[in-house]
PDB file of C-alpha atoms in Angstrom:
ATOM      1  CA  UNK A 827      18.850  32.684   6.583  1.00 50.00           C
ATOM      2  CA  UNK A 828      16.051  33.857   4.311  1.00 55.00           C
ATOM      3  CA  UNK A 829      12.437  32.968   5.208  1.00 58.00           C
ATOM      4  CA  UNK A 830      12.134  31.040   1.920  1.00 58.00           C
ATOM      5  CA  UNK A 831      15.173  28.906   2.738  1.00 60.00           C
ATOM      6  CA  UNK A 832      13.898  28.337   6.271  1.00 76.00           C
ATOM      7  CA  UNK A 833      10.583  27.023   4.944  1.00 77.00           C
ATOM      8  CA  UNK A 834      12.345  24.781   2.412  1.00 85.00           C
ATOM      9  CA  UNK A 835      14.621  23.376   5.126  1.00 83.00           C
ATOM     10  CA  UNK A 836      11.628  22.705   7.368  1.00 82.00           C
ATOM     11  CA  UNK A 837       9.912  20.817   4.564  1.00 88.00           C
ATOM     12  CA  UNK A 838      12.987  18.710   3.915  1.00 91.00           C
ATOM     13  CA  UNK A 839      13.333  17.919   7.602  1.00 91.00           C
ATOM     14  CA  UNK A 840       9.675  16.959   7.874  1.00 93.00           C
ATOM     15  CA  UNK A 841      10.020  14.762   4.773  1.00 93.00           C
ATOM     16  CA  UNK A 842      13.050  13.013   6.307  1.00 94.00           C
ATOM     17  CA  UNK A 843      11.156  12.365   9.546  1.00 94.00           C
ATOM     18  CA  UNK A 844       8.187  10.923   7.669  1.00 96.00           C
ATOM     19  CA  UNK A 845      10.358   8.745   5.427  1.00 96.00           C
ATOM     20  CA  UNK A 846      12.131   7.267   8.449  1.00 96.00           C
ATOM     21  CA  UNK A 847       8.846   6.947  10.308  1.00 95.00           C
ATOM     22  CA  UNK A 848       7.285   5.054   7.414  1.00 97.00           C
ATOM     23  CA  UNK A 849      10.209   2.625   7.259  1.00 96.00           C
ATOM     24  CA  UNK A 850      10.028   2.004  11.013  1.00 94.00           C
ATOM     25  CA  UNK A 851       6.244   1.628  11.089  1.00 95.00           C
ATOM     26  CA  UNK A 852       6.305  -0.940   8.277  1.00 95.00           C
ATOM     27  CA  UNK A 853       8.406  -3.159  10.570  1.00 94.00           C
ATOM     28  CA  UNK A 854       7.354  -2.260  14.112  1.00 92.00           C
ATOM     29  CA  UNK A 855       3.909  -0.716  13.643  1.00 94.00           C
ATOM     30  CA  UNK A 856       2.753   2.776  14.436  1.00 94.00           C
ATOM     31  CA  UNK A 857       3.063   2.244  18.178  1.00 91.00           C
ATOM     32  CA  UNK A 858       6.764   1.617  17.602  1.00 87.00           C
ATOM     33  CA  UNK A 859       7.152   5.225  16.496  1.00 88.00           C
ATOM     34  CA  UNK A 860       8.477   7.389  19.287  1.00 87.00           C
ATOM     35  CA  UNK A 861       9.823  10.899  19.213  1.00 88.00           C
ATOM     36  CA  UNK A 862      12.992   9.675  20.928  1.00 88.00           C
ATOM     37  CA  UNK A 863      13.599   6.872  18.422  1.00 89.00           C
ATOM     38  CA  UNK A 864      13.188   9.168  15.445  1.00 92.00           C
ATOM     39  CA  UNK A 865      15.363  11.837  17.046  1.00 91.00           C
ATOM     40  CA  UNK A 866      18.152   9.307  17.616  1.00 91.00           C
ATOM     41  CA  UNK A 867      17.894   7.796  14.123  1.00 92.00           C
ATOM     42  CA  UNK A 868      17.949  11.208  12.449  1.00 93.00           C
ATOM     43  CA  UNK A 869      20.496  12.827  14.796  1.00 92.00           C
ATOM     44  CA  UNK A 870      17.956  15.415  15.869  1.00 91.00           C
ATOM     45  CA  UNK A 871      16.729  16.700  19.204  1.00 90.00           C
ATOM     46  CA  UNK A 872      13.399  15.452  20.527  1.00 89.00           C
ATOM     47  CA  UNK A 873      12.071  18.987  20.451  1.00 89.00           C
ATOM     48  CA  UNK A 874      13.172  19.263  16.827  1.00 87.00           C
ATOM     49  CA  UNK A 875      11.082  16.219  15.872  1.00 89.00           C
ATOM     50  CA  UNK A 876       8.175  17.169  18.105  1.00 86.00           C
ATOM     51  CA  UNK A 877       8.048  20.671  16.652  1.00 88.00           C
ATOM     52  CA  UNK A 878       6.949  19.283  13.286  1.00 90.00           C
ATOM     53  CA  UNK A 879       4.008  17.262  14.614  1.00 89.00           C
ATOM     54  CA  UNK A 880       3.111  18.303  18.154  1.00 87.00           C
ATOM     55  CA  UNK A 881       1.906  14.907  19.389  1.00 89.00           C
ATOM     56  CA  UNK A 882       2.611  11.241  18.766  1.00 91.00           C
ATOM     57  CA  UNK A 883      -0.888  10.810  17.351  1.00 93.00           C
ATOM     58  CA  UNK A 884      -0.304  13.607  14.836  1.00 94.00           C
ATOM     59  CA  UNK A 885       2.955  11.924  13.853  1.00 94.00           C
ATOM     60  CA  UNK A 886       1.167   8.594  13.372  1.00 95.00           C
ATOM     61  CA  UNK A 887      -1.519  10.194  11.213  1.00 96.00           C
ATOM     62  CA  UNK A 888       1.128  11.947   9.118  1.00 96.00           C
ATOM     63  CA  UNK A 889       2.911   8.616   8.572  1.00 97.00           C
ATOM     64  CA  UNK A 890      -0.392   7.033   7.472  1.00 97.00           C
ATOM     65  CA  UNK A 891      -0.729   9.841   4.917  1.00 97.00           C
ATOM     66  CA  UNK A 892       2.847   9.202   3.774  1.00 97.00           C
ATOM     67  CA  UNK A 893       2.009   5.524   3.257  1.00 97.00           C
ATOM     68  CA  UNK A 894      -1.070   6.524   1.278  1.00 97.00           C
ATOM     69  CA  UNK A 895       1.061   8.768  -0.958  1.00 97.00           C
ATOM     70  CA  UNK A 896       3.402   5.835  -1.657  1.00 97.00           C
ATOM     71  CA  UNK A 897       0.497   3.506  -2.448  1.00 97.00           C
ATOM     72  CA  UNK A 898      -1.139   6.095  -4.705  1.00 97.00           C
ATOM     73  CA  UNK A 899       2.082   6.605  -6.650  1.00 97.00           C
ATOM     74  CA  UNK A 900       3.055   2.953  -6.980  1.00 97.00           C
ATOM     75  CA  UNK A 901      -0.367   1.324  -7.381  1.00 97.00           C
ATOM     76  CA  UNK A 902      -3.214   3.697  -8.197  1.00 97.00           C
ATOM     77  CA  UNK A 903      -1.427   6.191 -10.441  1.00 97.00           C
ATOM     78  CA  UNK A 904       0.775   3.551 -12.047  1.00 97.00           C
ATOM     79  CA  UNK A 905      -2.210   1.385 -12.975  1.00 97.00           C
ATOM     80  CA  UNK A 906      -4.064   4.408 -14.367  1.00 96.00           C
ATOM     81  CA  UNK A 907      -0.993   5.480 -16.355  1.00 96.00           C
ATOM     82  CA  UNK A 908      -1.141   2.164 -18.219  1.00 95.00           C
ATOM     83  CA  UNK A 909      -4.075   3.625 -20.179  1.00 96.00           C
ATOM     84  CA  UNK A 910      -6.231   0.529 -19.737  1.00 97.00           C
ATOM     85  CA  UNK A 911      -9.937   0.820 -20.475  1.00 97.00           C
ATOM     86  CA  UNK A 912     -12.334   0.745 -17.500  1.00 98.00           C
ATOM     87  CA  UNK A 913     -13.555  -2.689 -16.525  1.00 98.00           C
ATOM     88  CA  UNK A 914     -11.439  -5.824 -16.779  1.00 98.00           C
ATOM     89  CA  UNK A 915      -8.387  -4.169 -18.438  1.00 98.00           C
ATOM     90  CA  UNK A 916      -8.088  -1.560 -15.656  1.00 98.00           C
ATOM     91  CA  UNK A 917      -8.858  -4.173 -12.999  1.00 98.00           C
ATOM     92  CA  UNK A 918      -5.959  -6.279 -14.290  1.00 98.00           C
ATOM     93  CA  UNK A 919      -3.691  -3.221 -14.284  1.00 98.00           C
ATOM     94  CA  UNK A 920      -4.715  -2.488 -10.691  1.00 98.00           C
ATOM     95  CA  UNK A 921      -3.976  -6.058  -9.646  1.00 98.00           C
ATOM     96  CA  UNK A 922      -0.599  -6.094 -11.436  1.00 97.00           C
ATOM     97  CA  UNK A 923       0.419  -2.811  -9.804  1.00 97.00           C
ATOM     98  CA  UNK A 924      -0.720  -4.179  -6.427  1.00 98.00           C
ATOM     99  CA  UNK A 925       1.379  -7.330  -6.835  1.00 97.00           C
ATOM    100  CA  UNK A 926       4.346  -5.327  -8.115  1.00 97.00           C
ATOM    101  CA  UNK A 927       4.137  -2.986  -5.115  1.00 97.00           C
ATOM    102  CA  UNK A 928       4.402  -5.960  -2.756  1.00 96.00           C
ATOM    103  CA  UNK A 929       6.956  -7.820  -4.862  1.00 96.00           C
ATOM    104  CA  UNK A 930       9.448  -4.945  -4.974  1.00 95.00           C
ATOM    105  CA  UNK A 931       9.760  -4.631  -1.172  1.00 93.00           C
ATOM    106  CA  UNK A 932       9.512  -0.843  -1.243  1.00 95.00           C
ATOM    107  CA  UNK A 933       9.468  -0.737   2.557  1.00 96.00           C
ATOM    108  CA  UNK A 934      11.709  -2.781   4.874  1.00 94.00           C
ATOM    109  CA  UNK A 935       8.694  -4.381   6.552  1.00 93.00           C
ATOM    110  CA  UNK A 936       6.688  -5.046   3.412  1.00 93.00           C
ATOM    111  CA  UNK A 937       3.168  -3.686   3.121  1.00 94.00           C
ATOM    112  CA  UNK A 938       2.619  -0.856   5.614  1.00 95.00           C
ATOM    113  CA  UNK A 939      -1.141  -1.346   5.666  1.00 95.00           C
ATOM    114  CA  UNK A 940      -0.857  -5.059   6.402  1.00 94.00           C
ATOM    115  CA  UNK A 941       1.340  -4.278   9.405  1.00 94.00           C
ATOM    116  CA  UNK A 942      -0.789  -1.506  10.865  1.00 95.00           C
ATOM    117  CA  UNK A 943      -4.125  -3.184  10.138  1.00 94.00           C
ATOM    118  CA  UNK A 944      -3.044  -6.153  12.244  1.00 92.00           C
ATOM    119  CA  UNK A 945      -1.858  -3.696  14.892  1.00 93.00           C
ATOM    120  CA  UNK A 946      -5.076  -1.673  15.114  1.00 91.00           C
ATOM    121  CA  UNK A 947      -7.861  -4.067  14.091  1.00 89.00           C
ATOM    122  CA  UNK A 948      -8.825  -4.867  17.696  1.00 89.00           C
ATOM    123  CA  UNK A 949      -8.190  -1.409  19.124  1.00 85.00           C
ATOM    124  CA  UNK A 950     -10.848   0.968  20.373  1.00 80.00           C
ATOM    125  CA  UNK A 951     -12.035   3.371  17.729  1.00 85.00           C
ATOM    126  CA  UNK A 952      -9.835   6.435  17.441  1.00 92.00           C
ATOM    127  CA  UNK A 953      -8.347   8.768  14.820  1.00 95.00           C
ATOM    128  CA  UNK A 954      -5.469   6.468  13.815  1.00 94.00           C
ATOM    129  CA  UNK A 955      -7.595   3.326  13.584  1.00 95.00           C
ATOM    130  CA  UNK A 956     -10.236   5.232  11.622  1.00 95.00           C
ATOM    131  CA  UNK A 957      -7.620   6.597   9.225  1.00 96.00           C
ATOM    132  CA  UNK A 958      -6.178   3.140   8.536  1.00 95.00           C
ATOM    133  CA  UNK A 959      -9.640   1.617   8.030  1.00 95.00           C
ATOM    134  CA  UNK A 960     -10.774   4.445   5.752  1.00 96.00           C
ATOM    135  CA  UNK A 961      -7.698   4.185   3.497  1.00 96.00           C
ATOM    136  CA  UNK A 962      -8.098   0.428   3.166  1.00 96.00           C
ATOM    137  CA  UNK A 963     -11.791   0.816   2.365  1.00 96.00           C
ATOM    138  CA  UNK A 964     -11.090   3.441  -0.289  1.00 97.00           C
ATOM    139  CA  UNK A 965      -8.754   1.106  -2.197  1.00 97.00           C
ATOM    140  CA  UNK A 966     -11.248  -1.730  -1.986  1.00 97.00           C
ATOM    141  CA  UNK A 967     -13.970   0.545  -3.382  1.00 98.00           C
ATOM    142  CA  UNK A 968     -11.707   1.367  -6.344  1.00 97.00           C
ATOM    143  CA  UNK A 969     -11.175  -2.311  -7.081  1.00 98.00           C
ATOM    144  CA  UNK A 970     -14.854  -3.167  -6.592  1.00 98.00           C
ATOM    145  CA  UNK A 971     -15.894  -0.439  -9.037  1.00 98.00           C
ATOM    146  CA  UNK A 972     -13.797  -2.008 -11.790  1.00 98.00           C
ATOM    147  CA  UNK A 973     -15.167  -5.457 -10.947  1.00 98.00           C
ATOM    148  CA  UNK A 974     -18.695  -4.079 -11.284  1.00 98.00           C
ATOM    149  CA  UNK A 975     -17.881  -2.437 -14.634  1.00 98.00           C
ATOM    150  CA  UNK A 976     -16.270  -5.632 -15.906  1.00 98.00           C
ATOM    151  CA  UNK A 977     -19.270  -7.683 -14.818  1.00 97.00           C
ATOM    152  CA  UNK A 978     -21.704  -5.287 -16.492  1.00 97.00           C
ATOM    153  CA  UNK A 979     -19.672  -5.496 -19.721  1.00 97.00           C
ATOM    154  CA  UNK A 980     -19.712  -9.302 -19.702  1.00 97.00           C
ATOM    155  CA  UNK A 981     -15.946  -9.466 -19.116  1.00 98.00           C
ATOM    156  CA  UNK A 982     -16.237 -11.653 -16.001  1.00 96.00           C
ATOM    157  CA  UNK A 983     -17.984 -14.990 -15.560  1.00 93.00           C
ATOM    158  CA  UNK A 984     -21.729 -14.760 -15.003  1.00 90.00           C
ATOM    159  CA  UNK A 985     -22.608 -14.894 -11.324  1.00 92.00           C
ATOM    160  CA  UNK A 986     -19.402 -13.120 -10.213  1.00 96.00           C
ATOM    161  CA  UNK A 987     -20.066 -11.390  -6.886  1.00 98.00           C
ATOM    162  CA  UNK A 988     -18.175  -8.090  -6.661  1.00 98.00           C
ATOM    163  CA  UNK A 989     -17.843  -8.089  -2.864  1.00 98.00           C
ATOM    164  CA  UNK A 990     -16.633 -11.684  -2.827  1.00 98.00           C
ATOM    165  CA  UNK A 991     -14.190 -10.995  -5.656  1.00 98.00           C
ATOM    166  CA  UNK A 992     -12.660  -8.020  -3.810  1.00 98.00           C
ATOM    167  CA  UNK A 993     -12.487 -10.126  -0.639  1.00 98.00           C
ATOM    168  CA  UNK A 994     -10.575 -12.882  -2.435  1.00 98.00           C
ATOM    169  CA  UNK A 995      -8.261 -10.510  -4.315  1.00 98.00           C
ATOM    170  CA  UNK A 996      -7.418  -8.880  -0.989  1.00 97.00           C
ATOM    171  CA  UNK A 997      -6.757 -12.294   0.513  1.00 97.00           C
ATOM    172  CA  UNK A 998      -4.354 -13.128  -2.291  1.00 97.00           C
ATOM    173  CA  UNK A 999      -2.438  -9.878  -1.758  1.00 97.00           C
ATOM    174  CA  UNK A1000      -2.238 -10.596   1.985  1.00 96.00           C
ATOM    175  CA  UNK A1001      -1.022 -14.133   1.286  1.00 97.00           C
ATOM    176  CA  UNK A1002       1.653 -12.728  -1.033  1.00 97.00           C
ATOM    177  CA  UNK A1003       2.931 -10.305   1.611  1.00 96.00           C
ATOM    178  CA  UNK A1004       2.856 -13.050   4.262  1.00 95.00           C
ATOM    179  CA  UNK A1005       4.761 -15.521   2.087  1.00 97.00           C
ATOM    180  CA  UNK A1006       7.452 -13.011   1.138  1.00 95.00           C
ATOM    181  CA  UNK A1007       7.967 -11.508   4.580  1.00 94.00           C
ATOM    182  CA  UNK A1008       7.682 -14.597   6.795  1.00 94.00           C
ATOM    183  CA  UNK A1009       9.104 -17.281   4.510  1.00 96.00           C
ATOM    184  CA  UNK A1010      11.107 -15.322   1.927  1.00 95.00           C
ATOM    185  CA  UNK A1011       9.137 -17.052  -0.830  1.00 96.00           C
ATOM    186  CA  UNK A1012      10.284 -15.407  -4.063  1.00 92.00           C
ATOM    187  CA  UNK A1013       7.711 -17.371  -6.073  1.00 93.00           C
ATOM    188  CA  UNK A1014       4.830 -15.840  -4.127  1.00 95.00           C
ATOM    189  CA  UNK A1015       4.224 -12.970  -6.558  1.00 95.00           C
ATOM    190  CA  UNK A1016       3.872 -15.414  -9.444  1.00 94.00           C
ATOM    191  CA  UNK A1017       1.486 -17.508  -7.350  1.00 94.00           C
ATOM    192  CA  UNK A1018      -0.593 -14.431  -6.575  1.00 96.00           C
ATOM    193  CA  UNK A1019      -0.827 -13.480 -10.246  1.00 96.00           C
ATOM    194  CA  UNK A1020      -1.956 -16.993 -11.136  1.00 95.00           C
ATOM    195  CA  UNK A1021      -4.535 -17.004  -8.363  1.00 96.00           C
ATOM    196  CA  UNK A1022      -5.892 -13.635  -9.479  1.00 97.00           C
ATOM    197  CA  UNK A1023      -6.179 -14.782 -13.092  1.00 96.00           C
ATOM    198  CA  UNK A1024      -8.011 -17.921 -11.992  1.00 95.00           C
ATOM    199  CA  UNK A1025     -10.402 -15.910  -9.832  1.00 96.00           C
ATOM    200  CA  UNK A1026     -11.185 -13.559 -12.727  1.00 96.00           C
ATOM    201  CA  UNK A1027     -11.907 -16.443 -15.085  1.00 95.00           C
ATOM    202  CA  UNK A1028      -8.786 -15.973 -17.213  1.00 94.00           C
ATOM    203  CA  UNK A1029      -6.453 -18.672 -18.562  1.00 92.00           C
ATOM    204  CA  UNK A1030      -3.543 -19.474 -16.275  1.00 91.00           C
ATOM    205  CA  UNK A1031      -0.217 -19.870 -18.146  1.00 85.00           C
ATOM    206  CA  UNK A1032       1.756 -23.054 -17.718  1.00 75.00           C
ATOM    207  CA  UNK A1033       4.777 -23.321 -15.468  1.00 68.00           C
ATOM    208  CA  UNK A1034       7.617 -21.048 -16.514  1.00 67.00           C
ATOM    209  CA  UNK A1035       5.440 -18.863 -18.744  1.00 71.00           C
ATOM    210  CA  UNK A1036       4.977 -15.130 -18.085  1.00 66.00           C
ATOM    211  CA  UNK A1037       2.105 -14.393 -15.729  1.00 78.00           C
ATOM    212  CA  UNK A1038       1.994 -10.568 -15.692  1.00 87.00           C
ATOM    213  CA  UNK A1039      -1.603  -9.453 -15.393  1.00 93.00           C
ATOM    214  CA  UNK A1040      -1.072  -6.261 -17.410  1.00 93.00           C
ATOM    215  CA  UNK A1041       1.648  -4.111 -18.958  1.00 92.00           C
ATOM    216  CA  UNK A1042       2.541  -1.205 -16.704  1.00 94.00           C
ATOM    217  CA  UNK A1043       4.795   1.821 -17.129  1.00 93.00           C
ATOM    218  CA  UNK A1044       8.135   1.701 -15.353  1.00 88.00           C
ATOM    219  CA  UNK A1045       8.006   2.633 -11.671  1.00 85.00           C
ATOM    220  CA  UNK A1046       8.626   6.308 -10.933  1.00 74.00           C
ATOM    221  CA  UNK A1047      11.790   7.382  -9.187  1.00 66.00           C
ATOM    222  CA  UNK A1048      11.140   8.268  -5.559  1.00 57.00           C
TER     223      UNK A1048
END
């Protein structure tokens, strides 16, 4: 086997491990990831899985990065690809992509970050907890920046508090994930869109009318 083929095979194997790890962690959390479980699921040896990561903690951190890549593709990049102007238009695109990401059930356990945040929020500080917290904070800073731009441009009601707005938008996304995963509520995404529009001072369509917050490009193929 040529060295080039060997490297390509190793990359494919690593990608398969991470994809399976991300699916499992969305349901069972990062502590549910074990070398043995992944080896069994992927018909690999434990040493074969371990050789790609070295330790369980390294595996967990790699899965966090895989979740970030998914969120970037489906939410951040997709909202930016809509070509919306900074401020309220881009904020609406961000919110629509966020809702769409949750609505489409891209992972078997729903939102990865909701699962692992609940898992690690009371843990002692450590690399995995810090990574999860930092990635959540980065997304919230992105949203807050657009709220601040929209407020400065007079696109949001006077007196809007950026931190409070981000807090409430986050709460609506969490409520959406909760309603879909725990109760199977297929109307939850529409409820979230309506709640976000109301929070941002926009008209809320009547029952049965479209509630999309912004037009987005079609999702990319994985």
